[in-house]
mmCIF file of C-alpha atoms and ligand atoms in Angstrom:
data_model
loop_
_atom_site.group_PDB
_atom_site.id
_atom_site.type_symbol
_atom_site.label_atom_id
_atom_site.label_comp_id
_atom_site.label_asym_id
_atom_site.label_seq_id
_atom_site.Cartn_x
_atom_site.Cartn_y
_atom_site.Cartn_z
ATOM 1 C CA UNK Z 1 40.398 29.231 -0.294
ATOM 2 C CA UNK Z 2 39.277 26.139 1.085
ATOM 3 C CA UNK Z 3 36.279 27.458 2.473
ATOM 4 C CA UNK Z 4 35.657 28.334 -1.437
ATOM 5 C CA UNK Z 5 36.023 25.043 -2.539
ATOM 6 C CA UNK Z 6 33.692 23.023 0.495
ATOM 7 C CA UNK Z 7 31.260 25.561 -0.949
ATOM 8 C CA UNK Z 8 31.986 25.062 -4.894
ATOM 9 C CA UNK Z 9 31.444 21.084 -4.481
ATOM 10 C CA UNK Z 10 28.798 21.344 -2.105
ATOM 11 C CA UNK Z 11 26.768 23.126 -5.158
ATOM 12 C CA UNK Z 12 27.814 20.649 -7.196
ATOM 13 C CA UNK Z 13 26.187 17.632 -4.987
ATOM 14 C CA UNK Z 14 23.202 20.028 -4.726
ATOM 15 C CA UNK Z 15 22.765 20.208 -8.174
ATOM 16 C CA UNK Z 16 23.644 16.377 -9.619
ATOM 17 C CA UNK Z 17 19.864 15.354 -8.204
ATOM 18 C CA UNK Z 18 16.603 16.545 -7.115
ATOM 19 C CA UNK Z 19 13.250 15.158 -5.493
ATOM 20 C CA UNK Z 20 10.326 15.076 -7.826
ATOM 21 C CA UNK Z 21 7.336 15.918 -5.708
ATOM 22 C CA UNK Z 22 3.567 17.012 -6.246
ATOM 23 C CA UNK Z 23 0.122 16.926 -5.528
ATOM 24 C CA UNK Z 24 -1.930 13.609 -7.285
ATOM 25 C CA UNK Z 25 -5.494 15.034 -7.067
ATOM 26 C CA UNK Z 26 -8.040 11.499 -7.180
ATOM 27 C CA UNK Z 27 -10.373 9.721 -4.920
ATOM 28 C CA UNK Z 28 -10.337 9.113 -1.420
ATOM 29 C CA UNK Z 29 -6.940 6.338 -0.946
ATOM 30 C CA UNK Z 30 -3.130 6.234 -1.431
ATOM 31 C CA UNK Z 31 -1.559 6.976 -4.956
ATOM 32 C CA UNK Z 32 1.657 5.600 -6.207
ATOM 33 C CA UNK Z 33 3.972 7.933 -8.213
ATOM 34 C CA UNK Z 34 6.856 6.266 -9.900
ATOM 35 C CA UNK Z 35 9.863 6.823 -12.292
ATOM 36 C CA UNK Z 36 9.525 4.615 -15.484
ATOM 37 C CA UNK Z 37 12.432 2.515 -16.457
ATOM 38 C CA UNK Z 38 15.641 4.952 -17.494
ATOM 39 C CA UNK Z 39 17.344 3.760 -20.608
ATOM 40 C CA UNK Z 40 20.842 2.125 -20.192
ATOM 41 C CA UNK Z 41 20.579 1.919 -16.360
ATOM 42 C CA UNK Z 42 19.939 -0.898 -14.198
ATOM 43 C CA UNK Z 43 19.411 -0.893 -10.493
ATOM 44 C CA UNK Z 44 20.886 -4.015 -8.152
ATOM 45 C CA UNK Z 45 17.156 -5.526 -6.616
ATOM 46 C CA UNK Z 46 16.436 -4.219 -2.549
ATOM 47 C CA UNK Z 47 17.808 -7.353 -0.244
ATOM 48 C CA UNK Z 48 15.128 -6.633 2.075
ATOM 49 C CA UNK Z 49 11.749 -8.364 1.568
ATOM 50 C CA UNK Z 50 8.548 -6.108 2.160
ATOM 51 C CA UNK Z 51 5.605 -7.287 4.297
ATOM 52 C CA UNK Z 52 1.854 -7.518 3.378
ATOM 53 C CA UNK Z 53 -0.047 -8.726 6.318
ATOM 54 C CA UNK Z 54 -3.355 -10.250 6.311
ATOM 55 C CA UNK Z 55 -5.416 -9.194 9.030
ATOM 56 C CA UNK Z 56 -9.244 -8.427 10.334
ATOM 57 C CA UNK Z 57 -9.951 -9.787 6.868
ATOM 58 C CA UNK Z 58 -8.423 -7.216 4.863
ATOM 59 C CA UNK Z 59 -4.815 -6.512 2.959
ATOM 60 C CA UNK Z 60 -2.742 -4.379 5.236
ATOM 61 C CA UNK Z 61 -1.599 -2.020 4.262
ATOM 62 C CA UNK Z 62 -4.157 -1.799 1.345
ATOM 63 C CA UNK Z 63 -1.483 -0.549 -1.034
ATOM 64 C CA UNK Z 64 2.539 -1.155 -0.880
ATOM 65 C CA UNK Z 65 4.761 -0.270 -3.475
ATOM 66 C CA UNK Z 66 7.962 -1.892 -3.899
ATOM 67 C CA UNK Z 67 11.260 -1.843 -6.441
ATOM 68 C CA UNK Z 68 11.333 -4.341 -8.990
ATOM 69 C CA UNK Z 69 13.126 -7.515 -7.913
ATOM 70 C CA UNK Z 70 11.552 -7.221 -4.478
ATOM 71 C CA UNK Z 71 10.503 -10.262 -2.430
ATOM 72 C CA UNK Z 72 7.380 -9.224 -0.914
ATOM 73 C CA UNK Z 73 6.450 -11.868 2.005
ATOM 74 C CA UNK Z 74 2.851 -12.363 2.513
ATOM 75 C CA UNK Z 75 1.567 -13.106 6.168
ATOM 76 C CA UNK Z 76 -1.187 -14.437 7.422
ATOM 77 C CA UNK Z 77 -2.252 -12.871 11.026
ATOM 78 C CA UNK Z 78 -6.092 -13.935 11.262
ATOM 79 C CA UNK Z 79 -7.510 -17.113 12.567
ATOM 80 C CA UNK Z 80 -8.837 -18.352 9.550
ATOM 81 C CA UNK Z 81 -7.195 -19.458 6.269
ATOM 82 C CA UNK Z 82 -6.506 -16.889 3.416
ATOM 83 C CA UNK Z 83 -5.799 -17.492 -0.056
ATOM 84 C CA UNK Z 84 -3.420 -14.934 -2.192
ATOM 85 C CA UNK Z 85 -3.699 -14.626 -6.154
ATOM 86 C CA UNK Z 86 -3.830 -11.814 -8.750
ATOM 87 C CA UNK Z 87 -5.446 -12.451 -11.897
ATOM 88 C CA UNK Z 88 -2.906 -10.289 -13.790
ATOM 89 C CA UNK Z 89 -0.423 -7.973 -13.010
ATOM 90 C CA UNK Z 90 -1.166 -4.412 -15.470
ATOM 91 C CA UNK Z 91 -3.733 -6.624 -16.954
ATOM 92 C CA UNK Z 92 -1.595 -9.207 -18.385
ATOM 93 C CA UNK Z 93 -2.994 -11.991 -17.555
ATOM 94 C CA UNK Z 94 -0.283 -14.532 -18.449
ATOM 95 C CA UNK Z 95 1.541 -13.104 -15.205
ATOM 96 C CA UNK Z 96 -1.345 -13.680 -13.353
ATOM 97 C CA UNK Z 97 -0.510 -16.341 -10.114
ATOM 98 C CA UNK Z 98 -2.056 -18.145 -7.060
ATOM 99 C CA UNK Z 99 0.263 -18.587 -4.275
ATOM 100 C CA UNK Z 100 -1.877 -21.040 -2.296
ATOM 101 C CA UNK Z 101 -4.059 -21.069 0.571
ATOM 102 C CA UNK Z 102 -2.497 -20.895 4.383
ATOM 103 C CA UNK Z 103 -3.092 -20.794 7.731
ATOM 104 C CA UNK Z 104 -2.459 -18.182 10.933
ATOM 105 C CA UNK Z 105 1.234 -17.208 11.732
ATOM 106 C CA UNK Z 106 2.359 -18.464 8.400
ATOM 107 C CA UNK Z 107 4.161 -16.596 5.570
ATOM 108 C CA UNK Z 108 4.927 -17.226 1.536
ATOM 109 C CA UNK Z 109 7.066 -15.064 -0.251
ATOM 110 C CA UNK Z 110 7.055 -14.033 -3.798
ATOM 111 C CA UNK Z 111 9.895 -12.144 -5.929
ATOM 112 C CA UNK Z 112 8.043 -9.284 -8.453
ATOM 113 C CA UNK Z 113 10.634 -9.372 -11.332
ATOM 114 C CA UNK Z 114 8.180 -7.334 -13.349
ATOM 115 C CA UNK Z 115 6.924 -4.012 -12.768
ATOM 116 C CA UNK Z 116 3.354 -3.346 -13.478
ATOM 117 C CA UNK Z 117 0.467 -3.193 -10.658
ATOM 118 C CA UNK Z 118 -0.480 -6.333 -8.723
ATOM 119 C CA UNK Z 119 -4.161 -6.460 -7.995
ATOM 120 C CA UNK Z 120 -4.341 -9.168 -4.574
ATOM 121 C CA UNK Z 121 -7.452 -11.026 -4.094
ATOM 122 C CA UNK Z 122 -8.486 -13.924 -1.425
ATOM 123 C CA UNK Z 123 -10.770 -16.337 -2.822
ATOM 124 C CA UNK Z 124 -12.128 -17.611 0.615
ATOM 125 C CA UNK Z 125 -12.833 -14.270 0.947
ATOM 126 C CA UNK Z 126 -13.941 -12.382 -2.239
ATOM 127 C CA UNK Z 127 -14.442 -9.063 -0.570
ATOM 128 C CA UNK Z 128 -10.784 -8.803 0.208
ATOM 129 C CA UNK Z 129 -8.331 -6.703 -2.225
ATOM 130 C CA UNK Z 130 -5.013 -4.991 -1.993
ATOM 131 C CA UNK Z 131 -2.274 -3.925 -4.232
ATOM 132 C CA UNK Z 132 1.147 -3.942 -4.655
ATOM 133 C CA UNK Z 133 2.764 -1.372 -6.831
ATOM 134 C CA UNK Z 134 5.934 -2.687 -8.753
ATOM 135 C CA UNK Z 135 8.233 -0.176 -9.988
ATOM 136 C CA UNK Z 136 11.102 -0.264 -12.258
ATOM 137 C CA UNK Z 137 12.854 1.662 -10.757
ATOM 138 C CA UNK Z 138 14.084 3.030 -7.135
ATOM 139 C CA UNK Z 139 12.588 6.192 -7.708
ATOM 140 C CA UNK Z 140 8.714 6.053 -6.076
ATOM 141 C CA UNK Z 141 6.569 7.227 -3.560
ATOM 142 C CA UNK Z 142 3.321 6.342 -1.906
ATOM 143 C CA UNK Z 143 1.315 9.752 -1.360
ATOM 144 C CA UNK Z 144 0.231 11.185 2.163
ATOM 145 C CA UNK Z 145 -3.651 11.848 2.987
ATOM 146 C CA UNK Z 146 -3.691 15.190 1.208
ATOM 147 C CA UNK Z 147 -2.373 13.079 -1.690
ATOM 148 C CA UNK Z 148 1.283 14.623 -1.855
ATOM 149 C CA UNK Z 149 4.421 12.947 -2.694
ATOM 150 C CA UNK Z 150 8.016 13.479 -2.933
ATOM 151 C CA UNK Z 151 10.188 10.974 -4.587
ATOM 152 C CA UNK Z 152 13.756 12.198 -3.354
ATOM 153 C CA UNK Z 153 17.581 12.059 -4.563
ATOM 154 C CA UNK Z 154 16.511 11.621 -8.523
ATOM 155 C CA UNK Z 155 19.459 12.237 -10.686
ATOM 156 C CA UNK Z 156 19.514 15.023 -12.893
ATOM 157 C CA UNK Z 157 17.623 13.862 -16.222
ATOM 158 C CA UNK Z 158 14.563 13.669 -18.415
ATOM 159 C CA UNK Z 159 12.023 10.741 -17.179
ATOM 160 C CA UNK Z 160 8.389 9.678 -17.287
ATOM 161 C CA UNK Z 161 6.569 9.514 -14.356
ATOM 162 C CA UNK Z 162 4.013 7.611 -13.838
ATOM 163 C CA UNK Z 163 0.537 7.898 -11.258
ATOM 164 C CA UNK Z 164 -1.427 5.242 -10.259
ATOM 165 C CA UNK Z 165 -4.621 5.170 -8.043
ATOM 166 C CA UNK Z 166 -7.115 2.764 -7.354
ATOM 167 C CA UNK Z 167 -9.888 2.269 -9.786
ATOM 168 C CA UNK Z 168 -8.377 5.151 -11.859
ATOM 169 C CA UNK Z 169 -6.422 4.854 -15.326
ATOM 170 C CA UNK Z 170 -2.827 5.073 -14.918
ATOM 171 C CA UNK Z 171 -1.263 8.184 -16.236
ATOM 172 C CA UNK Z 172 2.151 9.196 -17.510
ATOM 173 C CA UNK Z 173 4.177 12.784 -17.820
ATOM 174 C CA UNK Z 174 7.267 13.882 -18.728
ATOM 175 C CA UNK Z 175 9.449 15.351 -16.085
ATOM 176 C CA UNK Z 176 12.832 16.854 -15.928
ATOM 177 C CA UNK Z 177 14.854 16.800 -12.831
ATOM 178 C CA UNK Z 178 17.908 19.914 -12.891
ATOM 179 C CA UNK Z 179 17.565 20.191 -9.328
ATOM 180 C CA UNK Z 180 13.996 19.827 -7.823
ATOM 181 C CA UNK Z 181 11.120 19.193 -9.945
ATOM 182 C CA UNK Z 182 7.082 19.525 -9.756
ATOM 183 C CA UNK Z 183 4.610 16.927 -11.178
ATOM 184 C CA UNK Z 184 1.172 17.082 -10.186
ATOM 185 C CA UNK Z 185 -1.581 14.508 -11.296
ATOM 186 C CA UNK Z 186 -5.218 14.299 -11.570
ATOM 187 C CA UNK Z 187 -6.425 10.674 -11.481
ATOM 188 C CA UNK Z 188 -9.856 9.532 -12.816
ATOM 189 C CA UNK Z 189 -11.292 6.213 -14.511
HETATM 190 CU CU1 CU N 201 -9.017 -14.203 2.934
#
């Protein structure tokens, strides 16, 4: 009988969530996949800051994604002074910010309290650009080489998902989780 009933609630806990996964077919580079913002439920902001270095002249890594309320702290490992500002963030350009200009070994930290996509420049350095990816939500994932994700432990529910890539228009799709669930994306400009 008990036996029975370890069985009985582990289906249950099986079936209350789901990972999203798929294939995001777009150029060479790492995708984002996210869940938009769920009506009626708000998520407590991650505690733990995420890093984007500067180093060898370039963002790294090129592309981070983070949860919305994240403090993302923003190092400087070269020898020479780098700036950090984004012009906009999805292209709205009155949350567009410069965080300043510093020197090796130091850091400056910025909270994203919007979600949208954060395109980092240097201006001492013009070639330089990275991203980071703010979503509204817990639920993302940065894709592998072959361009895969899996966004894991997603209630059960109806959601948009949303695929962004570099240089490509960001696209959106229904999805419903009952267990696991398949999205796949083709990204273009
Ligand atoms: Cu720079």
């Amino acid at each position: 009988m008990q036996k029975v009933i370890i069985v009985f609630l582990a289906a249950c806990l099986a079936a209350s969530a789901g990972a999203i996964s798929g294939k995001i077919a777009a150029a060479k580079g790492t995708s984002v996949v996210w869940v938009e913002a769920i009506s009626g439920k708000t998520f407590p902001a991650p505690a733990k800051p995420q890093l984007m270095d500067q180093k060898s002249l370039l963002f790294q890594p090129h592309v981070i994604a983070v949860q919305v309320g994240t403090t993302v702290e923003f190092l400087n490992s070269d020898k020479v002074q780098h700036n950090i500002f984004w012009p906009s963030i999805s292209g709205n350009k009155k949350l567009g910010h410069n965080l300043g200009t510093w020197p090796t070994g130091e850091k400056r930290s910025f909270k994203f309290d919007t979600p949208g996509v954060v395109p980092l420049l240097c201006n001492v350095h013009p070639e330089m650009s990275g991203f980071v990816i703010v979503s509204p939500t817990p639920y993302f994932a940065l894709t592998d080489a072959e361009g895969n994700y899996k966004i894991s432990d997603v209630p059960n529910g109806s959601y948009t998902v949303s695929a962004w890539h570099e240089g490509a228009k960001v696209q959106s799709k229904p999805v419903s989780v009952n267990g696991d669930a398949t999205q796949d994306f083709a990204l273009s400009k």
